[in-house]
């Protein structure tokens, strides 16, 4: 009798793993550091972390940079941060490019941005696209936008999809909309969900509603809250209220504050005041001033001037100018809820 296909495939893979393990063990016992490293990785995949650590330690102690790097990664996963840093440092010092980049990540997590930048730069100069992207992000945080753009461009040209998306965002901020659209398009077509969302938003701003809807739909279907939110806004503008409500609800349920506020506006327009209040209150609890202002507007219109004043004051204290105007006018300056 023939076995089901999945069963035969699983047994074949197990046989291959067993054969590989047997070979690696023989070579590792004979002193082959590549085999020690490979055996450690195989054992890790099989869940034998103690055995994995033993063989990766032997490879690392024997001076193998790959063993040092893999041991560092394993220790980081086991939350032995100091051990991880030690071995990643040794691998990086030995010229292991990926270890340089990963060491930068670890240092960044520990709050040492200066040293993280040093190792990102070394790995980036050695041609590691992940390090280029990480270095660019760090430079952007330090407001070195020109250098950040350079490294994002180098990573993007090297095929790093995340860098393509990030470069598109930077170019958009700098006003290069043609360049932004080109890079976001490349990243989106390569499957980057964030790029799909940002491309859709850009196309919407440029008046290409059809293109915007196509990319926002793809981002939303892939689970991106920003895509859901922007799709909801687009559908609202196109008077597809049912579709708008569906996507605003999904984005709001995913924790997107702007979607909570806009969903409240949509529900309020449809006369579902109680539901609108509930979403505005959730958004206001996170500090969203639009939601605070909206609560004040509706309370004032319902005759609750004191309740309105409380919400407007909270929004004004957070810098909302509409709320300040409403307070100065004692409600007279308040319009309709805003999104």
PDB file of N, CA and C in Angstrom, residues 26 31 45 52 77 83 88 100-101 113 124 126 148 167 171 176 178 222 236 242 325 331 336:
ATOM      1  N   UNK A  26      30.696  12.144  12.519  1.00  0.00           N
ATOM      2  CA  UNK A  26      31.978  11.503  12.237  1.00  0.00           C
ATOM      3  C   UNK A  26      33.062  12.547  11.937  1.00  0.00           C
ATOM      4  N   UNK A  31      37.551  16.372  14.172  1.00  0.00           N
ATOM      5  CA  UNK A  31      38.138  17.701  14.304  1.00  0.00           C
ATOM      6  C   UNK A  31      37.779  18.690  13.220  1.00  0.00           C
ATOM      7  N   UNK A  45      17.993  22.943  15.007  1.00  0.00           N
ATOM      8  CA  UNK A  45      16.750  22.807  14.253  1.00  0.00           C
ATOM      9  C   UNK A  45      15.896  21.668  14.793  1.00  0.00           C
ATOM     10  N   UNK A  52      23.377  21.279  20.499  1.00  0.00           N
ATOM     11  CA  UNK A  52      23.749  22.349  19.575  1.00  0.00           C
ATOM     12  C   UNK A  52      24.793  23.251  20.208  1.00  0.00           C
ATOM     13  N   UNK A  77      19.288  33.915  21.754  1.00  0.00           N
ATOM     14  CA  UNK A  77      17.950  33.324  21.810  1.00  0.00           C
ATOM     15  C   UNK A  77      17.654  32.737  23.181  1.00  0.00           C
ATOM     16  N   UNK A  83      27.017  36.527  27.046  1.00  0.00           N
ATOM     17  CA  UNK A  83      27.690  35.475  26.280  1.00  0.00           C
ATOM     18  C   UNK A  83      27.544  35.702  24.794  1.00  0.00           C
ATOM     19  N   UNK A  88      29.754  37.124  19.496  1.00  0.00           N
ATOM     20  CA  UNK A  88      29.511  37.935  18.306  1.00  0.00           C
ATOM     21  C   UNK A  88      30.669  38.916  18.085  1.00  0.00           C
ATOM     22  N   UNK A 100      29.033  41.108  12.394  1.00  0.00           N
ATOM     23  CA  UNK A 100      29.158  42.551  12.616  1.00  0.00           C
ATOM     24  C   UNK A 100      27.774  43.188  12.673  1.00  0.00           C
ATOM     25  N   UNK A 101      26.931  42.840  11.706  1.00  0.00           N
ATOM     26  CA  UNK A 101      25.590  43.402  11.638  1.00  0.00           C
ATOM     27  C   UNK A 101      24.752  42.977  12.841  1.00  0.00           C
ATOM     28  N   UNK A 113      24.145  53.110  20.993  1.00  0.00           N
ATOM     29  CA  UNK A 113      23.964  53.469  19.590  1.00  0.00           C
ATOM     30  C   UNK A 113      25.287  53.766  18.900  1.00  0.00           C
ATOM     31  N   UNK A 124      28.312  47.254   6.618  1.00  0.00           N
ATOM     32  CA  UNK A 124      27.793  47.889   5.412  1.00  0.00           C
ATOM     33  C   UNK A 124      28.902  48.110   4.393  1.00  0.00           C
ATOM     34  N   UNK A 126      31.419  46.384   4.095  1.00  0.00           N
ATOM     35  CA  UNK A 126      31.802  45.065   3.591  1.00  0.00           C
ATOM     36  C   UNK A 126      30.763  44.489   2.639  1.00  0.00           C
ATOM     37  N   UNK A 148      21.662  58.821   5.461  1.00  0.00           N
ATOM     38  CA  UNK A 148      20.664  57.747   5.529  1.00  0.00           C
ATOM     39  C   UNK A 148      20.159  57.409   4.134  1.00  0.00           C
ATOM     40  N   UNK A 167      13.520  53.721   1.462  1.00  0.00           N
ATOM     41  CA  UNK A 167      14.010  54.769   0.576  1.00  0.00           C
ATOM     42  C   UNK A 167      12.833  55.523  -0.038  1.00  0.00           C
ATOM     43  N   UNK A 171      12.267  59.537   0.292  1.00  0.00           N
ATOM     44  CA  UNK A 171      12.147  60.371  -0.900  1.00  0.00           C
ATOM     45  C   UNK A 171      10.820  61.135  -0.909  1.00  0.00           C
ATOM     46  N   UNK A 176      10.557  64.178  -3.422  1.00  0.00           N
ATOM     47  CA  UNK A 176      10.853  63.498  -4.691  1.00  0.00           C
ATOM     48  C   UNK A 176       9.788  62.425  -4.906  1.00  0.00           C
ATOM     49  N   UNK A 178       8.344  61.264  -7.633  1.00  0.00           N
ATOM     50  CA  UNK A 178       8.593  60.304  -8.710  1.00  0.00           C
ATOM     51  C   UNK A 178       9.517  59.187  -8.236  1.00  0.00           C
ATOM     52  N   UNK A 222      -3.393  41.633   3.404  1.00  0.00           N
ATOM     53  CA  UNK A 222      -2.206  41.016   4.009  1.00  0.00           C
ATOM     54  C   UNK A 222      -2.107  41.307   5.497  1.00  0.00           C
ATOM     55  N   UNK A 236     -14.598  55.541   2.196  1.00  0.00           N
ATOM     56  CA  UNK A 236     -15.496  56.543   2.779  1.00  0.00           C
ATOM     57  C   UNK A 236     -15.671  57.713   1.804  1.00  0.00           C
ATOM     58  N   UNK A 242     -20.320  50.910   3.731  1.00  0.00           N
ATOM     59  CA  UNK A 242     -20.207  49.554   4.299  1.00  0.00           C
ATOM     60  C   UNK A 242     -18.756  49.075   4.247  1.00  0.00           C
ATOM     61  N   UNK A 325      -9.738  76.866  20.618  1.00  0.00           N
ATOM     62  CA  UNK A 325     -10.731  77.781  20.070  1.00  0.00           C
ATOM     63  C   UNK A 325     -12.109  77.513  20.674  1.00  0.00           C
ATOM     64  N   UNK A 331     -17.656  76.961  23.335  1.00  0.00           N
ATOM     65  CA  UNK A 331     -18.441  76.022  22.534  1.00  0.00           C
ATOM     66  C   UNK A 331     -18.905  76.621  21.240  1.00  0.00           C
ATOM     67  N   UNK A 336     -18.273  70.352  13.598  1.00  0.00           N
ATOM     68  CA  UNK A 336     -18.600  68.943  13.608  1.00  0.00           C
ATOM     69  C   UNK A 336     -17.379  68.126  14.022  1.00  0.00           C
TER      70      UNK A 336
END
